Amino acid sequence: MELGESENISGKMEAPDPVHKPLDVLLEGYLWKKHQKNKLWKGWHKRYFVLRDRRLLYYRSEKESKGGGRPRGLVTLGANSTVDFVRGDTKDNKSKREIHKFMVLVPPTGMISLGGLSLSEAEKWVEQLKKTIAGLKTEGSIKGEEESSDSDDEEVIVSRAPSAMGFEPCVDKIGKKKL
C-alpha cells in the first residue's frame, strides 16, 4: 500500500485521498546499514532506502519498495536529529569492502549507522538528510512562534489518519476561536 492510499474495513483498496497526497520521494537508493541489535546478524547489510518528507524507510530491495512491500524499518527524523560522517577507517573488516560511513542520531529513540559504497553517494545522502532536518527546525520554530502567539485562540483537533505504517497522529487546525 502506498502512502496516501487507505484500506477500508472490508480490506479493499480505496483511491488516494486528494487531501492527503502521497509524500514526495526526496531521495532513494541502496545504502549499507549496520545491524545493531543481534550479535548473530551483526555487520553491514545492503538495504534500499527511501526518504519521504521526514521519514527514512528501508526495504530489503528496490523491488520490495516499488512492489508495495512493507518497510523493514522506519526512522522518523525530528528537529533535534543530527547526521554526521563517521571519521576513521572506511574498510569493513568482514567483507573487505570500502564503506563511507555516516550516522543518523534521532534523540531520544536512538541512532542508525549507514554507509555508501562511494563517497559521493554518502555525501548526497548526508546533504539531503541535513537539509530535511534543517527544514524541520525552521518549521518547528515557525510553529513555536505561532503557538506562543495564538495558543489561546486556536482550536486543535487531534485525529488518527491512515498511513503506510498503520495509524499515526495527525493535527488539524480548524479555525480560530475567540474567547
PDB file of C-alpha atoms in Angstrom:
ATOM      1  CA  MET A   1       0.000   0.000   0.000  1.00  0.00           C
ATOM      2  CA  GLU A   2       1.431   3.384  -1.000  1.00  0.00           C
ATOM      3  CA  LEU A   3       1.472   6.348   1.347  1.00  0.00           C
ATOM      4  CA  GLY A   4      -1.752   8.238   0.791  1.00  0.00           C
ATOM      5  CA  GLU A   5      -3.771   5.125  -0.082  1.00  0.00           C
ATOM      6  CA  SER A   6      -6.103   3.719   2.505  1.00  0.00           C
ATOM      7  CA  GLU A   7      -7.721   0.387   3.103  1.00  0.00           C
ATOM      8  CA  ASN A   8     -11.398   0.301   4.041  1.00  0.00           C
ATOM      9  CA  ILE A   9     -12.895  -2.031   6.652  1.00  0.00           C
ATOM     10  CA  SER A  10     -13.550  -4.796   4.088  1.00  0.00           C
ATOM     11  CA  GLY A  11      -9.860  -4.713   3.104  1.00  0.00           C
ATOM     12  CA  LYS A  12     -10.458  -3.241  -0.359  1.00  0.00           C
ATOM     13  CA  MET A  13      -8.146  -0.538  -1.603  1.00  0.00           C
ATOM     14  CA  GLU A  14      -9.556   2.938  -1.999  1.00  0.00           C
ATOM     15  CA  ALA A  15      -8.312   5.719  -4.237  1.00  0.00           C
ATOM     16  CA  PRO A  16      -5.809   8.083  -2.645  1.00  0.00           C
ATOM     17  CA  ASP A  17      -7.386  10.877  -0.655  1.00  0.00           C
ATOM     18  CA  PRO A  18      -6.730  14.137  -2.567  1.00  0.00           C
ATOM     19  CA  VAL A  19      -6.258  15.983   0.737  1.00  0.00           C
ATOM     20  CA  HIS A  20      -3.606  13.515   1.966  1.00  0.00           C
ATOM     21  CA  LYS A  21      -1.450  13.126  -1.152  1.00  0.00           C
ATOM     22  CA  PRO A  22       1.399  10.603  -1.174  1.00  0.00           C
ATOM     23  CA  LEU A  23       4.578  12.168   0.146  1.00  0.00           C
ATOM     24  CA  ASP A  24       7.170  13.040  -2.464  1.00  0.00           C
ATOM     25  CA  VAL A  25      10.335  10.978  -2.524  1.00  0.00           C
ATOM     26  CA  LEU A  26      13.265  13.252  -1.694  1.00  0.00           C
ATOM     27  CA  LEU A  27      15.941  10.607  -2.256  1.00  0.00           C
ATOM     28  CA  GLU A  28      16.102   6.849  -2.731  1.00  0.00           C
ATOM     29  CA  GLY A  29      18.741   4.232  -3.341  1.00  0.00           C
ATOM     30  CA  TYR A  30      20.862   1.484  -1.840  1.00  0.00           C
ATOM     31  CA  LEU A  31      22.898   2.097   1.297  1.00  0.00           C
ATOM     32  CA  TRP A  32      24.648  -0.176   3.745  1.00  0.00           C
ATOM     33  CA  LYS A  33      23.018  -0.407   7.180  1.00  0.00           C
ATOM     34  CA  LYS A  34      24.874  -1.684  10.211  1.00  0.00           C
ATOM     35  CA  HIS A  35      22.835  -4.166  12.201  1.00  0.00           C
ATOM     36  CA  GLN A  36      22.769  -3.010  15.815  1.00  0.00           C
ATOM     37  CA  LYS A  37      20.766  -5.436  17.933  1.00  0.00           C
ATOM     38  CA  ASN A  38      21.760  -9.024  17.370  1.00  0.00           C
ATOM     39  CA  LYS A  39      25.294 -10.389  17.608  1.00  0.00           C
ATOM     40  CA  LEU A  40      24.361 -13.186  15.206  1.00  0.00           C
ATOM     41  CA  TRP A  41      23.430 -10.718  12.439  1.00  0.00           C
ATOM     42  CA  LYS A  42      25.996  -8.021  13.170  1.00  0.00           C
ATOM     43  CA  GLY A  43      27.736  -6.415  10.262  1.00  0.00           C
ATOM     44  CA  TRP A  44      26.675  -4.397   7.250  1.00  0.00           C
ATOM     45  CA  HIS A  45      23.580  -5.257   5.222  1.00  0.00           C
ATOM     46  CA  LYS A  46      22.588  -3.744   1.883  1.00  0.00           C
ATOM     47  CA  ARG A  47      19.141  -2.112   2.096  1.00  0.00           C
ATOM     48  CA  TYR A  48      17.061   0.072  -0.203  1.00  0.00           C
ATOM     49  CA  PHE A  49      16.317   3.417   1.474  1.00  0.00           C
ATOM     50  CA  VAL A  50      13.570   5.902   0.630  1.00  0.00           C
ATOM     51  CA  LEU A  51      13.450   9.396   2.164  1.00  0.00           C
ATOM     52  CA  ARG A  52       9.921  10.833   2.098  1.00  0.00           C
ATOM     53  CA  ASP A  53       9.266  14.042   3.959  1.00  0.00           C
ATOM     54  CA  ARG A  54      10.704  13.339   7.426  1.00  0.00           C
ATOM     55  CA  ARG A  55      10.553   9.539   7.144  1.00  0.00           C
ATOM     56  CA  LEU A  56      13.537   7.408   6.210  1.00  0.00           C
ATOM     57  CA  LEU A  57      12.161   3.981   5.288  1.00  0.00           C
ATOM     58  CA  TYR A  58      14.244   0.973   4.359  1.00  0.00           C
ATOM     59  CA  TYR A  59      13.451  -2.217   2.493  1.00  0.00           C
ATOM     60  CA  ARG A  60      15.373  -5.354   1.678  1.00  0.00           C
ATOM     61  CA  SER A  61      15.343  -4.448  -2.035  1.00  0.00           C
ATOM     62  CA  GLU A  62      14.171  -1.874  -4.565  1.00  0.00           C
ATOM     63  CA  LYS A  63      11.657  -4.424  -5.856  1.00  0.00           C
ATOM     64  CA  GLU A  64      10.147  -4.745  -2.362  1.00  0.00           C
ATOM     65  CA  SER A  65       9.909  -0.940  -2.170  1.00  0.00           C
ATOM     66  CA  LYS A  66       8.298  -0.477  -5.580  1.00  0.00           C
ATOM     67  CA  GLY A  67       6.031  -3.516  -5.208  1.00  0.00           C
ATOM     68  CA  GLY A  68       4.217  -2.080  -2.204  1.00  0.00           C
ATOM     69  CA  GLY A  69       6.052  -4.262   0.309  1.00  0.00           C
ATOM     70  CA  ARG A  70       6.197  -3.296   3.946  1.00  0.00           C
ATOM     71  CA  PRO A  71       9.342  -1.470   5.004  1.00  0.00           C
ATOM     72  CA  ARG A  72      11.818  -3.393   7.163  1.00  0.00           C
ATOM     73  CA  GLY A  73      12.277  -0.279   9.245  1.00  0.00           C
ATOM     74  CA  LEU A  74      11.458   3.373   9.624  1.00  0.00           C
ATOM     75  CA  VAL A  75      13.361   6.300  11.088  1.00  0.00           C
ATOM     76  CA  THR A  76      11.309   9.426  11.745  1.00  0.00           C
ATOM     77  CA  LEU A  77      13.566  12.465  11.696  1.00  0.00           C
ATOM     78  CA  GLY A  78      12.950  15.295  14.135  1.00  0.00           C
ATOM     79  CA  ALA A  79      14.234  18.824  14.541  1.00  0.00           C
ATOM     80  CA  ASN A  80      16.766  17.541  17.103  1.00  0.00           C
ATOM     81  CA  SER A  81      18.102  14.787  14.798  1.00  0.00           C
ATOM     82  CA  THR A  82      21.686  15.012  13.545  1.00  0.00           C
ATOM     83  CA  VAL A  83      23.657  13.448  10.696  1.00  0.00           C
ATOM     84  CA  ASP A  84      27.446  13.251  10.567  1.00  0.00           C
ATOM     85  CA  PHE A  85      30.162  11.279   8.850  1.00  0.00           C
ATOM     86  CA  VAL A  86      31.996   8.727  10.971  1.00  0.00           C
ATOM     87  CA  ARG A  87      35.697   9.559  10.943  1.00  0.00           C
ATOM     88  CA  GLY A  88      38.308   6.879  10.607  1.00  0.00           C
ATOM     89  CA  ASP A  89      38.704   3.659   8.676  1.00  0.00           C
ATOM     90  CA  THR A  90      36.328   3.147   5.744  1.00  0.00           C
ATOM     91  CA  LYS A  91      37.208  -0.546   5.368  1.00  0.00           C
ATOM     92  CA  ASP A  92      34.698  -3.130   6.585  1.00  0.00           C
ATOM     93  CA  ASN A  93      36.927  -5.842   8.056  1.00  0.00           C
ATOM     94  CA  LYS A  94      34.454  -8.666   7.466  1.00  0.00           C
ATOM     95  CA  SER A  95      33.632  -8.035   3.797  1.00  0.00           C
ATOM     96  CA  LYS A  96      36.782  -6.082   2.848  1.00  0.00           C
ATOM     97  CA  ARG A  97      34.613  -3.514   1.037  1.00  0.00           C
ATOM     98  CA  GLU A  98      35.041   0.219   1.466  1.00  0.00           C
ATOM     99  CA  ILE A  99      32.039   1.835   3.150  1.00  0.00           C
ATOM    100  CA  HIS A 100      31.777   5.593   3.644  1.00  0.00           C
ATOM    101  CA  LYS A 101      30.021   5.632   6.995  1.00  0.00           C
ATOM    102  CA  PHE A 102      27.659   8.168   8.485  1.00  0.00           C
ATOM    103  CA  MET A 103      25.388   8.128  11.487  1.00  0.00           C
ATOM    104  CA  VAL A 104      21.849   9.430  11.948  1.00  0.00           C
ATOM    105  CA  LEU A 105      21.056  10.280  15.581  1.00  0.00           C
ATOM    106  CA  VAL A 106      17.385  10.611  16.483  1.00  0.00           C
ATOM    107  CA  PRO A 107      17.039  11.516  20.167  1.00  0.00           C
ATOM    108  CA  PRO A 108      15.603  10.040  22.311  1.00  0.00           C
ATOM    109  CA  THR A 109      14.943   6.854  20.314  1.00  0.00           C
ATOM    110  CA  GLY A 110      18.439   6.094  19.118  1.00  0.00           C
ATOM    111  CA  MET A 111      20.652   6.011  16.064  1.00  0.00           C
ATOM    112  CA  ILE A 112      21.255   4.206  12.819  1.00  0.00           C
ATOM    113  CA  SER A 113      24.650   3.626  11.177  1.00  0.00           C
ATOM    114  CA  LEU A 114      24.630   3.854   7.387  1.00  0.00           C
ATOM    115  CA  GLY A 115      27.173   3.898   4.605  1.00  0.00           C
ATOM    116  CA  GLY A 116      27.569   4.425   0.901  1.00  0.00           C
ATOM    117  CA  LEU A 117      29.890   2.470  -1.373  1.00  0.00           C
ATOM    118  CA  SER A 118      31.135   5.746  -2.814  1.00  0.00           C
ATOM    119  CA  LEU A 119      31.964   8.975  -1.070  1.00  0.00           C
ATOM    120  CA  SER A 120      29.732  10.930  -3.465  1.00  0.00           C
ATOM    121  CA  GLU A 121      26.745   8.664  -2.678  1.00  0.00           C
ATOM    122  CA  ALA A 122      27.277   9.062   1.070  1.00  0.00           C
ATOM    123  CA  GLU A 123      27.686  12.848   0.702  1.00  0.00           C
ATOM    124  CA  LYS A 124      24.458  13.052  -1.306  1.00  0.00           C
ATOM    125  CA  TRP A 125      22.518  11.274   1.476  1.00  0.00           C
ATOM    126  CA  VAL A 126      24.128  13.280   4.291  1.00  0.00           C
ATOM    127  CA  GLU A 127      23.393  16.555   2.480  1.00  0.00           C
ATOM    128  CA  GLN A 128      19.727  15.657   1.855  1.00  0.00           C
ATOM    129  CA  LEU A 129      19.195  14.395   5.403  1.00  0.00           C
ATOM    130  CA  LYS A 130      20.741  17.584   6.833  1.00  0.00           C
ATOM    131  CA  LYS A 131      18.564  19.691   4.528  1.00  0.00           C
ATOM    132  CA  THR A 132      15.461  17.787   5.695  1.00  0.00           C
ATOM    133  CA  ILE A 133      16.374  18.236   9.366  1.00  0.00           C
ATOM    134  CA  ALA A 134      17.093  21.954   8.827  1.00  0.00           C
ATOM    135  CA  GLY A 135      13.616  22.276   7.299  1.00  0.00           C
ATOM    136  CA  LEU A 136      12.118  20.626  10.383  1.00  0.00           C
ATOM    137  CA  LYS A 137      13.987  23.071  12.633  1.00  0.00           C
ATOM    138  CA  THR A 138      12.657  26.015  10.615  1.00  0.00           C
ATOM    139  CA  GLU A 139       9.159  24.533  10.586  1.00  0.00           C
ATOM    140  CA  GLY A 140       9.365  23.925  14.339  1.00  0.00           C
ATOM    141  CA  SER A 141      10.468  27.479  15.116  1.00  0.00           C
ATOM    142  CA  ILE A 142       7.666  28.916  12.972  1.00  0.00           C
ATOM    143  CA  LYS A 143       5.113  26.631  14.647  1.00  0.00           C
ATOM    144  CA  GLY A 144       6.546  27.561  18.039  1.00  0.00           C
ATOM    145  CA  GLU A 145       6.067  31.267  17.292  1.00  0.00           C
ATOM    146  CA  GLU A 146       2.504  30.675  16.056  1.00  0.00           C
ATOM    147  CA  GLU A 147       1.625  28.534  19.047  1.00  0.00           C
ATOM    148  CA  SER A 148       3.015  31.019  21.548  1.00  0.00           C
ATOM    149  CA  SER A 149       1.155  33.961  19.998  1.00  0.00           C
ATOM    150  CA  ASP A 150      -2.110  32.193  19.090  1.00  0.00           C
ATOM    151  CA  SER A 151      -2.294  29.310  21.545  1.00  0.00           C
ATOM    152  CA  ASP A 152      -5.376  30.676  23.322  1.00  0.00           C
ATOM    153  CA  ASP A 153      -7.203  31.455  20.080  1.00  0.00           C
ATOM    154  CA  GLU A 154      -6.985  28.144  18.206  1.00  0.00           C
ATOM    155  CA  GLU A 155      -8.995  25.010  18.486  1.00  0.00           C
ATOM    156  CA  VAL A 156      -6.851  21.999  17.683  1.00  0.00           C
ATOM    157  CA  ILE A 157      -8.284  18.584  16.884  1.00  0.00           C
ATOM    158  CA  VAL A 158      -6.077  15.530  17.099  1.00  0.00           C
ATOM    159  CA  SER A 159      -7.208  12.668  14.896  1.00  0.00           C
ATOM    160  CA  ARG A 160      -5.751   9.463  13.571  1.00  0.00           C
ATOM    161  CA  ALA A 161      -5.085   9.292   9.859  1.00  0.00           C
ATOM    162  CA  PRO A 162      -4.148   6.153   7.913  1.00  0.00           C
ATOM    163  CA  SER A 163      -0.578   5.841   6.713  1.00  0.00           C
ATOM    164  CA  ALA A 164       1.619   3.108   5.319  1.00  0.00           C
ATOM    165  CA  MET A 165       2.782   2.242   8.836  1.00  0.00           C
ATOM    166  CA  GLY A 166      -0.700   1.987  10.330  1.00  0.00           C
ATOM    167  CA  PHE A 167      -2.327   4.883  12.086  1.00  0.00           C
ATOM    168  CA  GLU A 168      -0.403   7.886  13.225  1.00  0.00           C
ATOM    169  CA  PRO A 169      -1.411  11.161  14.854  1.00  0.00           C
ATOM    170  CA  CYS A 170      -2.470  13.993  12.615  1.00  0.00           C
ATOM    171  CA  VAL A 171      -3.172  17.501  13.903  1.00  0.00           C
ATOM    172  CA  ASP A 172      -5.649  19.668  12.049  1.00  0.00           C
ATOM    173  CA  LYS A 173      -6.241  23.294  12.980  1.00  0.00           C
ATOM    174  CA  ILE A 174      -9.846  24.155  12.203  1.00  0.00           C
ATOM    175  CA  GLY A 175     -10.011  27.868  12.599  1.00  0.00           C
ATOM    176  CA  LYS A 176      -9.696  30.477  15.252  1.00  0.00           C
ATOM    177  CA  LYS A 177     -11.999  30.693  18.184  1.00  0.00           C
ATOM    178  CA  LYS A 178     -12.176  33.991  20.066  1.00  0.00           C
ATOM    179  CA  LEU A 179     -12.515  33.591  23.825  1.00  0.00           C
TER     180      LEU A 179
END
